Coordinates of N, CA and C in Angstrom, one line a residue:
Chain A
X1 N 0.8 -1.2 0.0 CA 0.0 0.0 0.0 C 0.9 1.2 0.0
X2 N 0.7 2.1 -1.0 CA 1.6 3.3 -1.1 C 1.1 4.3 -0.2
X3 N -0.2 4.6 0.0 CA -0.7 5.6 0.8 C -0.5 7.0 0.2
X4 N 0.2 7.8 0.9 CA 0.5 9.2 0.4 C 2.0 9.3 0.1
X5 N 2.3 9.6 -1.2 CA 3.6 9.7 -1.7 C 4.0 11.1 -2.1
X6 N 5.1 11.6 -1.6 CA 5.6 12.9 -2.0 C 6.9 12.8 -2.8
X7 N 7.0 13.6 -3.8 CA 8.2 13.7 -4.6 C 8.5 15.2 -4.9
X8 N 9.7 15.6 -4.9 CA 10.9 14.9 -4.4 C 11.0 14.9 -2.9
X9 N 11.9 14.0 -2.4 CA 12.1 14.0 -0.9 C 13.0 15.1 -0.4
X10 N 13.9 15.5 -1.3 CA 14.9 16.5 -0.9 C 15.1 17.4 -2.2
X11 N 15.3 18.7 -1.9 CA 15.6 19.6 -3.0 C 16.3 20.8 -2.5
X12 N 17.3 21.3 -3.2 CA 18.0 22.5 -2.9 C 17.7 23.5 -4.1
X13 N 17.3 24.7 -3.7 CA 17.0 25.7 -4.7 C 17.8 27.0 -4.5
X14 N 18.0 27.7 -5.5 CA 18.5 29.1 -5.3 C 17.4 30.1 -5.3
X15 N 17.6 31.2 -4.6 CA 16.6 32.2 -4.5 C 16.1 32.6 -5.9
X16 N 14.8 32.6 -6.0 CA 14.2 33.0 -7.3 C 13.8 31.9 -8.2
X17 N 14.3 30.7 -7.9 CA 14.0 29.5 -8.8 C 12.6 29.1 -8.4
X18 N 12.0 28.3 -9.3 CA 10.7 27.8 -9.1 C 10.8 26.2 -9.1
X19 N 9.7 25.7 -8.4 CA 9.7 24.2 -8.4 C 8.3 23.8 -8.0
X20 N 8.0 22.5 -8.2 CA 6.7 22.0 -7.8 C 6.9 20.7 -7.0
X21 N 6.2 20.6 -5.9 CA 6.1 19.4 -5.1 C 4.9 18.6 -5.5
X22 N 5.0 17.3 -5.7 CA 3.9 16.5 -6.0 C 3.5 15.6 -4.9
X23 N 2.2 15.6 -4.6 CA 1.6 14.7 -3.6 C 0.6 13.8 -4.3
X24 N 0.8 12.5 -4.2 CA -0.1 11.5 -4.8 C -0.7 10.5 -3.7
X25 N -2.0 10.3 -3.7 CA -2.6 9.4 -2.8 C -3.4 8.4 -3.5
X26 N -3.4 7.1 -3.1 CA -4.1 6.1 -3.8 C -5.3 5.5 -3.0
X27 N -5.8 6.3 -2.1 CA -6.9 5.9 -1.1 C -8.3 6.5 -1.5
X28 N -8.3 7.2 -2.6 CA -9.6 7.8 -3.1 C -10.1 8.8 -2.1
X29 N -9.2 9.5 -1.4 CA -9.5 10.5 -0.5 C -10.0 11.8 -1.1
X30 N -11.0 12.4 -0.5 CA -11.5 13.7 -1.1 C -10.6 14.9 -0.7
X31 N -10.2 14.9 0.6 CA -9.5 16.1 1.1 C -8.0 15.9 1.1
X32 N -7.3 16.9 0.7 CA -5.8 16.9 0.7 C -5.3 18.2 1.2
X33 N -4.1 18.1 1.8 CA -3.6 19.3 2.5 C -2.1 19.4 2.3
X34 N -1.6 20.6 2.3 CA -0.1 20.9 2.3 C 0.2 21.6 3.6
X35 N 1.1 21.1 4.4 CA 1.6 21.8 5.6 C 3.1 22.0 5.5
X36 N 3.6 23.0 6.2 CA 5.0 23.1 6.4 C 5.3 23.0 7.9
X37 N 6.5 22.4 8.1 CA 6.9 22.2 9.5 C 8.2 22.9 9.8
X38 N 8.2 23.8 10.7 CA 9.4 24.6 11.1 C 9.6 24.5 12.6
X39 N 10.9 24.5 13.0 CA 11.2 24.4 14.4 C 10.5 25.4 15.3
X40 N 9.9 24.9 16.3 CA 9.1 25.8 17.2 C 7.8 26.3 16.8
X41 N 7.5 26.0 15.5 CA 6.2 26.5 14.9 C 5.2 25.4 14.7
X42 N 5.6 24.1 14.9 CA 4.7 23.0 14.6 C 4.3 22.9 13.1
X43 N 3.1 22.4 12.8 CA 2.7 22.3 11.5 C 1.7 23.5 11.2
X44 N 2.0 24.1 10.1 CA 1.1 25.2 9.6 C 0.6 24.9 8.2
X45 N -0.7 25.1 8.1 CA -1.4 24.8 6.9 C -1.2 25.8 5.8
X46 N -0.7 25.4 4.6 CA -0.5 26.3 3.5 C -1.7 26.4 2.6
X47 N -2.1 25.3 2.0 CA -3.3 25.3 1.2 C -4.0 23.9 1.4
X48 N -5.2 23.9 1.0 CA -5.9 22.6 1.1 C -7.0 22.5 0.0
X49 N -7.5 21.3 -0.1 CA -8.5 21.0 -1.2 C -9.5 20.0 -0.6
X50 N -10.8 20.3 -0.9 CA -11.8 19.4 -0.4 C -12.4 18.6 -1.5
X51 N -11.8 18.6 -2.7 CA -12.2 17.8 -3.8 C -11.5 18.2 -5.1
X52 N -11.6 17.3 -6.1 CA -11.0 17.6 -7.4 C -11.5 18.9 -7.9
X53 N -10.5 19.7 -8.3 CA -10.8 21.0 -8.9 C -11.0 22.2 -7.9
X54 N -10.9 21.9 -6.6 CA -11.1 22.9 -5.6 C -9.8 23.1 -4.8
X55 N -9.5 24.4 -4.4 CA -8.4 24.7 -3.6 C -8.8 25.8 -2.6
X56 N -8.2 25.9 -1.5 CA -8.5 27.0 -0.5 C -7.2 27.3 0.2
X57 N -7.1 28.6 0.7 CA -6.0 29.0 1.4 C -6.0 28.6 2.9
X58 N -4.8 28.3 3.4 CA -4.7 27.9 4.8 C -4.2 29.1 5.6
X59 N -3.3 28.8 6.5 CA -2.8 29.8 7.5 C -1.7 30.6 6.8
X60 N -0.8 30.0 6.0 CA 0.4 30.6 5.5 C 0.4 30.4 4.0
X61 N -0.5 31.0 3.2 CA -0.5 30.7 1.7 C 0.4 31.5 0.9
X62 N 0.9 32.6 1.4 CA 1.7 33.6 0.5 C 3.0 32.9 0.0
X63 N 3.2 33.1 -1.3 CA 4.4 32.6 -2.0 C 4.2 31.2 -2.5
X64 N 3.0 30.6 -2.4 CA 2.7 29.2 -2.8 C 1.5 29.2 -3.7
X65 N 1.4 28.3 -4.6 CA 0.2 28.0 -5.4 C 0.0 26.5 -5.4
X66 N -1.3 26.2 -5.6 CA -1.6 24.7 -5.6 C -2.6 24.4 -6.8
X67 N -2.6 23.2 -7.1 CA -3.6 22.7 -8.1 C -4.1 21.3 -7.8
X68 N -5.3 21.0 -8.1 CA -5.9 19.7 -7.8 C -6.7 19.3 -9.1
X69 N -6.0 19.0 -10.1 CA -6.6 18.7 -11.4 C -7.2 17.3 -11.4
X70 N -6.5 16.4 -10.7 CA -6.9 15.0 -10.5 C -7.2 14.7 -9.1
X71 N -8.1 13.9 -8.8 CA -8.5 13.7 -7.4 C -7.3 13.1 -6.6
X72 N -6.5 12.3 -7.2 CA -5.4 11.7 -6.5 C -4.1 12.5 -6.3
X73 N -4.1 13.7 -7.0 CA -2.8 14.5 -7.0 C -3.1 15.9 -6.4
X74 N -2.1 16.4 -5.7 CA -2.2 17.7 -5.1 C -0.9 18.3 -5.3
X75 N -0.7 19.3 -6.1 CA 0.6 19.9 -6.4 C 0.8 21.2 -5.7
X76 N 2.0 21.4 -5.1 CA 2.3 22.6 -4.4 C 3.5 23.3 -5.2
X77 N 3.2 24.5 -5.7 CA 4.2 25.2 -6.5 C 4.8 26.4 -5.7
X78 N 6.1 26.6 -6.0 CA 6.8 27.8 -5.5 C 7.2 28.6 -6.8
X79 N 6.7 29.7 -7.1 CA 7.0 30.4 -8.3 C 8.4 31.1 -8.3
X80 N 8.7 31.7 -7.1 CA 10.0 32.4 -6.9 C 10.5 32.1 -5.5
X81 N 11.3 31.1 -5.3 CA 11.6 30.6 -4.0 C 12.4 31.7 -3.2
X82 N 12.1 31.7 -1.9 CA 12.8 32.6 -1.0 C 13.4 31.8 0.2
X83 N 14.5 32.3 0.8 CA 15.0 31.5 1.9 C 14.0 31.2 3.0
X84 N 13.0 32.1 3.2 CA 12.0 31.9 4.2 C 11.2 30.6 4.0
X85 N 11.3 30.1 2.7 CA 10.5 28.9 2.4 C 11.3 27.6 2.6
X86 N 12.5 27.8 3.2 CA 13.2 26.6 3.6 C 12.5 25.9 4.7
X87 N 12.1 24.7 4.6 CA 11.2 24.0 5.5 C 11.1 22.5 5.1
X88 N 10.4 21.8 5.9 CA 10.0 20.5 5.6 C 8.5 20.5 5.3
X89 N 8.1 20.0 4.1 CA 6.7 20.1 3.6 C 6.1 18.7 3.7
X90 N 4.9 18.7 4.3 CA 4.1 17.5 4.4 C 2.8 17.6 3.7
X91 N 2.5 16.5 3.0 CA 1.2 16.4 2.4 C 0.4 15.4 3.2
X92 N -0.9 15.6 3.3 CA -1.8 14.7 4.0 C -3.1 14.6 3.3
X93 N -3.8 13.5 3.6 CA -5.2 13.3 3.0 C -6.1 12.6 3.9
X94 N -7.4 12.7 3.7 CA -8.4 12.1 4.5 C -9.7 12.0 3.6
X95 N -10.5 11.0 3.9 CA -11.7 10.8 3.2 C -12.6 12.1 3.3
X96 N -12.7 12.7 4.5 CA -13.4 13.9 4.6 C -14.9 13.7 4.6
X97 N -15.6 14.6 3.9 CA -17.0 14.6 3.7 C -17.8 14.6 5.0
X98 N -17.9 15.8 5.5 CA -18.6 16.0 6.8 C -17.8 16.4 7.9
X99 N -16.5 16.7 7.7 CA -15.7 17.0 8.8 C -14.6 16.0 9.0
X100 N -13.7 16.3 9.9 CA -12.6 15.4 10.1 C -12.8 14.7 11.5
X101 N -13.1 13.5 11.5 CA -13.2 12.7 12.7 C -12.3 11.5 12.7
X102 N -11.7 11.2 11.5 CA -10.9 10.1 11.4 C -9.4 10.5 11.2
X103 N -8.7 9.5 10.7 CA -7.2 9.7 10.6 C -6.8 10.4 9.4
X104 N -5.9 11.4 9.6 CA -5.3 12.1 8.5 C -4.0 11.3 8.1
X105 N -3.9 11.0 6.9 CA -2.7 10.2 6.4 C -1.6 11.1 5.9
X106 N -0.4 11.0 6.4 CA 0.7 11.9 6.0 C 1.7 11.2 5.1
X107 N 2.3 12.0 4.2 CA 3.4 11.5 3.4 C 4.7 11.6 4.3
X108 N 5.8 11.2 3.8 CA 7.0 11.2 4.6 C 7.7 12.5 4.6
X109 N 7.3 13.5 3.9 CA 7.9 14.8 3.9 C 8.8 15.1 2.8
X110 N 8.9 16.4 2.5 CA 9.9 16.8 1.4 C 10.7 18.0 2.1
X111 N 12.0 17.8 2.1 CA 12.9 18.8 2.7 C 13.4 19.7 1.7
X112 N 13.0 21.0 1.8 CA 13.4 22.0 0.8 C 14.3 23.0 1.4
X113 N 15.5 23.3 0.8 CA 16.4 24.3 1.2 C 16.5 25.3 0.1
X114 N 16.3 26.6 0.5 CA 16.5 27.7 -0.5 C 17.7 28.5 -0.1
X115 N 18.7 28.6 -1.0 CA 19.9 29.3 -0.7 C 19.9 30.7 -1.1
Chain B
X1 N -10.5 32.4 17.0 CA -10.5 31.2 16.2 C -10.0 30.0 17.0
X2 N -10.1 28.8 16.4 CA -9.7 27.6 17.1 C -8.2 27.6 17.3
X3 N -7.8 27.0 18.4 CA -6.3 26.9 18.6 C -6.0 25.8 19.6
X4 N -4.8 25.3 19.6 CA -4.3 24.3 20.5 C -3.0 24.8 21.1
X5 N -2.9 24.5 22.4 CA -1.7 24.9 23.2 C -1.1 23.7 23.8
X6 N 0.1 23.4 23.5 CA 0.8 22.3 24.1 C 1.9 22.8 25.0
X7 N 2.3 21.9 26.0 CA 3.4 22.2 26.8 C 4.7 22.2 26.0
X8 N 5.6 23.1 26.3 CA 6.8 23.2 25.5 C 7.8 22.0 26.0
X9 N 8.6 21.6 25.0 CA 9.5 20.6 25.4 C 10.9 21.2 25.3
X10 N 11.9 20.3 25.3 CA 11.8 18.9 25.3 C 11.5 18.3 26.7
X11 N 10.8 17.2 26.7 CA 10.5 16.4 27.9 C 11.5 15.3 27.9
X12 N 12.3 15.2 28.9 CA 13.3 14.1 29.0 C 13.0 13.3 30.2
X13 N 12.8 12.0 29.9 CA 12.5 11.0 31.0 C 13.4 9.8 30.9
X14 N 13.4 9.1 32.0 CA 14.1 7.8 32.1 C 13.1 6.7 31.7
X15 N 13.6 5.6 31.2 CA 12.7 4.5 30.8 C 11.9 4.1 32.1
X16 N 10.6 3.8 31.8 CA 9.7 3.3 32.8 C 9.1 4.5 33.6
X17 N 9.4 5.7 33.3 CA 8.8 6.8 34.0 C 7.4 7.1 33.5
X18 N 6.7 7.9 34.3 CA 5.3 8.3 33.9 C 5.4 9.5 33.0
X19 N 4.6 9.5 32.0 CA 4.6 10.6 31.1 C 3.2 11.4 31.1
X20 N 3.3 12.7 31.1 CA 2.1 13.5 30.9 C 2.6 14.7 29.9
X21 N 1.9 14.8 28.9 CA 2.1 16.0 28.0 C 0.7 16.7 27.9
X22 N 0.8 18.0 28.4 CA -0.5 18.8 28.5 C -0.9 19.4 27.2
X23 N -2.2 19.4 27.0 CA -2.8 20.0 25.8 C -4.1 20.6 26.2
X24 N -4.2 21.9 25.8 CA -5.5 22.6 26.0 C -5.9 23.2 24.7
X25 N -7.2 23.4 24.6 CA -7.7 23.9 23.3 C -8.7 25.0 23.5
X26 N -8.9 25.8 22.4 CA -9.9 26.8 22.3 C -10.7 26.5 21.0
X27 N -12.0 26.3 21.2 CA -12.8 26.0 20.0 C -14.2 26.3 20.2
X28 N -14.9 26.7 19.1 CA -16.3 26.8 19.1 C -17.0 25.5 18.8
X29 N -18.1 25.2 19.2 CA -18.8 24.0 18.9 C -18.1 22.8 19.6
X30 N -18.1 21.6 18.9 CA -17.7 20.4 19.6 C -16.7 19.7 18.7
X31 N -15.4 20.1 18.9 CA -14.4 19.5 18.0 C -14.0 18.1 18.3
X32 N -13.4 17.4 17.4 CA -12.8 16.2 17.7 C -11.3 16.5 18.0
X33 N -10.7 15.6 18.9 CA -9.4 15.9 19.4 C -8.5 14.7 19.1
X34 N -7.2 15.0 18.8 CA -6.3 14.0 18.3 C -4.9 14.2 18.9
X35 N -4.2 13.1 19.0 CA -2.8 13.1 19.3 C -2.1 12.4 18.1
X36 N -1.2 13.1 17.5 CA -0.3 12.5 16.4 C 1.1 12.4 16.9
X37 N 1.8 11.4 16.4 CA 3.2 11.2 16.8 C 4.1 11.2 15.5
X38 N 5.2 11.8 15.6 CA 6.2 11.9 14.5 C 7.5 11.3 15.0
X39 N 7.9 10.1 14.5 CA 9.2 9.5 14.8 C 10.2 10.2 13.9
X40 N 11.5 10.1 14.3 CA 12.5 10.8 13.6 C 12.6 10.4 12.1
X41 N 12.6 11.4 11.2 CA 12.7 11.2 9.8 C 11.4 10.7 9.1
X42 N 10.3 10.7 9.9 CA 9.0 10.2 9.3 C 7.9 11.3 9.3
X43 N 6.8 11.0 8.6 CA 5.6 11.8 8.7 C 4.9 11.5 10.0
X44 N 3.8 12.3 10.2 CA 3.0 12.1 11.4 C 2.1 10.9 11.2
X45 N 1.8 10.2 12.4 CA 0.9 9.1 12.4 C -0.1 9.4 13.5
X46 N -1.4 9.0 13.3 CA -2.4 9.1 14.3 C -2.0 8.2 15.5
X47 N -2.0 8.7 16.7 CA -1.8 7.9 17.9 C -3.1 7.5 18.6
X48 N -4.0 8.5 18.8 CA -5.3 8.2 19.4 C -6.2 9.4 19.1
X49 N -7.5 9.2 19.3 CA -8.4 10.3 19.1 C -9.6 10.2 20.0
X50 N -10.4 11.3 20.2 CA -11.6 11.3 20.9 C -12.6 12.2 20.2
X51 N -13.8 11.8 20.0 CA -14.7 12.6 19.2 C -15.8 13.3 20.0
X52 N -15.9 13.0 21.3 CA -16.9 13.7 22.1 C -16.4 13.8 23.5
X53 N -17.1 14.7 24.3 CA -16.7 14.9 25.7 C -16.7 13.6 26.5
X54 N -15.7 13.4 27.4 CA -15.6 12.3 28.3 C -15.1 11.0 27.6
X55 N -14.9 11.1 26.2 CA -14.3 10.0 25.5 C -12.9 9.8 25.9
X56 N -12.4 8.6 26.0 CA -11.0 8.3 26.3 C -10.4 7.6 25.0
X57 N -9.4 8.2 24.4 CA -8.7 7.5 23.4 C -7.5 6.8 23.9
X58 N -7.2 5.6 23.4 CA -6.0 4.9 23.9 C -5.4 4.1 22.7
X59 N -4.1 3.9 22.8 CA -3.3 3.2 21.8 C -1.9 3.0 22.3
X60 N -1.4 1.8 22.2 CA 0.1 1.6 22.5 C 0.4 2.0 23.9
X61 N -0.5 1.9 24.9 CA -0.3 2.3 26.2 C -0.5 3.7 26.5
X62 N -0.7 4.5 25.5 CA -1.0 6.0 25.7 C -2.5 6.1 25.9
X63 N -2.9 7.2 26.7 CA -4.3 7.5 26.9 C -4.5 9.0 26.9
X64 N -5.7 9.5 26.5 CA -6.0 10.9 26.7 C -7.5 10.9 26.8
X65 N -8.0 11.8 27.7 CA -9.5 11.9 27.9 C -9.9 13.3 27.5
X66 N -11.0 13.4 26.8 CA -11.6 14.6 26.3 C -12.3 15.3 27.4
X67 N -11.8 16.3 28.0 CA -12.4 17.0 29.1 C -12.9 18.4 28.6
X68 N -14.2 18.4 28.5 CA -14.8 19.7 28.0 C -14.8 20.8 29.0
X69 N -15.0 20.4 30.3 CA -15.0 21.4 31.4 C -13.7 22.1 31.5
X70 N -12.6 21.5 31.2 CA -11.3 22.1 31.4 C -10.7 22.3 30.0
X71 N -11.4 22.1 28.9 CA -10.9 22.2 27.5 C -9.5 21.6 27.4
X72 N -9.4 20.3 27.8 CA -8.0 19.7 27.8 C -8.1 18.3 27.2
X73 N -6.9 17.9 26.8 CA -6.8 16.5 26.2 C -5.4 16.1 26.5
X74 N -5.0 15.9 27.7 CA -3.7 15.6 28.1 C -3.3 14.1 27.8
X75 N -2.1 14.0 27.3 CA -1.6 12.6 26.9 C -0.8 12.0 28.0
X76 N -1.1 10.8 28.4 CA -0.4 10.1 29.5 C 0.0 8.7 29.1
X77 N 1.1 8.2 29.7 CA 1.5 6.9 29.6 C 2.2 6.5 30.9
X78 N 1.9 5.3 31.3 CA 2.3 4.9 32.7 C 3.8 4.5 32.7
X79 N 4.3 4.0 31.6 CA 5.7 3.6 31.7 C 6.3 3.7 30.3
X80 N 7.1 4.7 30.1 CA 7.6 5.0 28.7 C 8.8 4.2 28.4
X81 N 9.0 3.9 27.1 CA 10.2 3.2 26.6 C 11.0 4.1 25.7
X82 N 12.2 3.6 25.5 CA 13.1 4.4 24.6 C 12.5 4.6 23.2
X83 N 11.8 3.6 22.8 CA 11.1 3.6 21.5 C 10.0 4.6 21.4
X84 N 9.6 5.2 22.5 CA 8.5 6.3 22.5 C 9.1 7.6 22.2
X85 N 10.4 7.7 22.1 CA 11.1 9.0 21.8 C 10.6 9.5 20.4
X86 N 10.0 10.7 20.4 CA 9.4 11.2 19.2 C 8.8 12.6 19.5
X87 N 8.2 13.2 18.5 CA 7.5 14.5 18.7 C 6.0 14.2 18.7
X88 N 5.3 14.7 19.7 CA 3.9 14.5 19.9 C 3.1 15.8 19.6
X89 N 2.1 15.7 18.8 CA 1.3 16.8 18.4 C -0.1 16.6 18.8
X90 N -0.7 17.6 19.5 CA -2.1 17.6 19.8 C -2.8 18.4 18.7
X91 N -4.0 18.0 18.3 CA -4.7 18.6 17.2 C -6.2 18.6 17.4
X92 N -6.9 19.5 16.8 CA -8.4 19.5 16.8 C -8.9 19.7 15.5
X93 N -10.1 19.2 15.3 CA -10.9 19.5 14.0 C -12.2 20.2 14.4
X94 N -12.6 21.1 13.5 CA -13.9 21.7 13.7 C -14.9 20.8 13.1
X95 N -15.4 19.9 13.9 CA -16.2 18.8 13.3 C -17.5 19.3 12.8
X96 N -18.1 20.4 13.5 CA -19.4 20.8 13.1 C -19.3 21.9 12.1
X97 N -18.2 22.4 11.8 CA -18.1 23.6 10.9 C -17.7 23.2 9.4
X98 N -17.4 24.2 8.6 CA -17.1 23.9 7.2 C -15.7 24.0 6.9
X99 N -14.8 24.1 8.0 CA -13.4 24.4 7.7 C -12.7 23.1 7.2
X100 N -13.1 22.0 7.7 CA -12.5 20.8 7.2 C -11.0 20.8 7.4
X101 N -10.5 21.3 8.5 CA -9.1 21.4 8.7 C -8.8 20.9 10.1
X102 N -7.5 20.4 10.2 CA -7.0 20.1 11.5 C -6.1 21.2 11.9
X103 N -6.2 21.7 13.2 CA -5.4 22.7 13.8 C -4.4 21.9 14.7
X104 N -3.1 22.1 14.5 CA -2.1 21.4 15.3 C -1.5 22.4 16.3
X105 N -1.1 21.8 17.4 CA -0.2 22.5 18.4 C 1.2 22.5 17.8
X106 N 2.1 23.1 18.6 CA 3.5 23.3 18.1 C 4.3 22.0 18.3
X107 N 3.8 21.0 19.0 CA 4.6 19.8 19.1 C 5.4 19.8 20.4
X108 N 5.6 18.6 21.0 CA 6.4 18.4 22.2 C 7.3 17.2 21.9
X109 N 8.6 17.6 22.0 CA 9.6 16.5 21.8 C 9.8 15.7 23.1
X110 N 9.7 14.4 23.0 CA 9.9 13.5 24.1 C 11.2 12.7 23.9
X111 N 12.1 12.8 24.8 CA 13.3 12.0 24.7 C 13.4 11.1 25.9
X112 N 13.4 9.8 25.7 CA 13.4 8.8 26.8 C 14.8 8.1 26.8
X113 N 15.4 8.2 28.0 CA 16.8 7.7 28.1 C 16.8 6.3 28.8
X114 N 17.7 5.4 28.4 CA 17.7 4.1 29.0 C 18.2 4.1 30.4

């Protein structure tokens, strides 16, 4: 069972470069999320989606864009990377539909360094 | 808005010691409450949950009781092991609302020494 898969696992960027993180889930989940994890800050929600073709802003959306063209994939884009975006990024998914009472499934994380 | 406050770490314990990690929350309505655990180099995994007041979630020797009167969901374990060393996150969901999001606390690092 693959669950939630994130690619790439590691990436080093220069300031101003762009990149896309891919999240794929094979559980037919409706809801998908992108979080960033920083020391002392816990997990902060960047963007999320409650279904194919939908996206919404989370707590810290600036500098990021997302797309959910297919139900199983949720892409996180950085158009012009900044050092402040150095972080570990986690994708998560859940069946959803009526609120979150069950388990959120997480990917293993993608470590991004912006020089 | 909804929020979760956890005790700051790190928490350092000897093997077989008793563990408590405090978590309090602020929420409108009736949220569901969760504890997630993150082992080194991995993503988060659900440890336990409670969906209504007075519910007790339990798993792997860990327990937490949903206390509406004190807005708390403290994590406890009677005897910790070295393998319990990890970061623990308390979280809540706005079950009755339309946000469909989990709000996480900042995490508490637990280090268990042999």
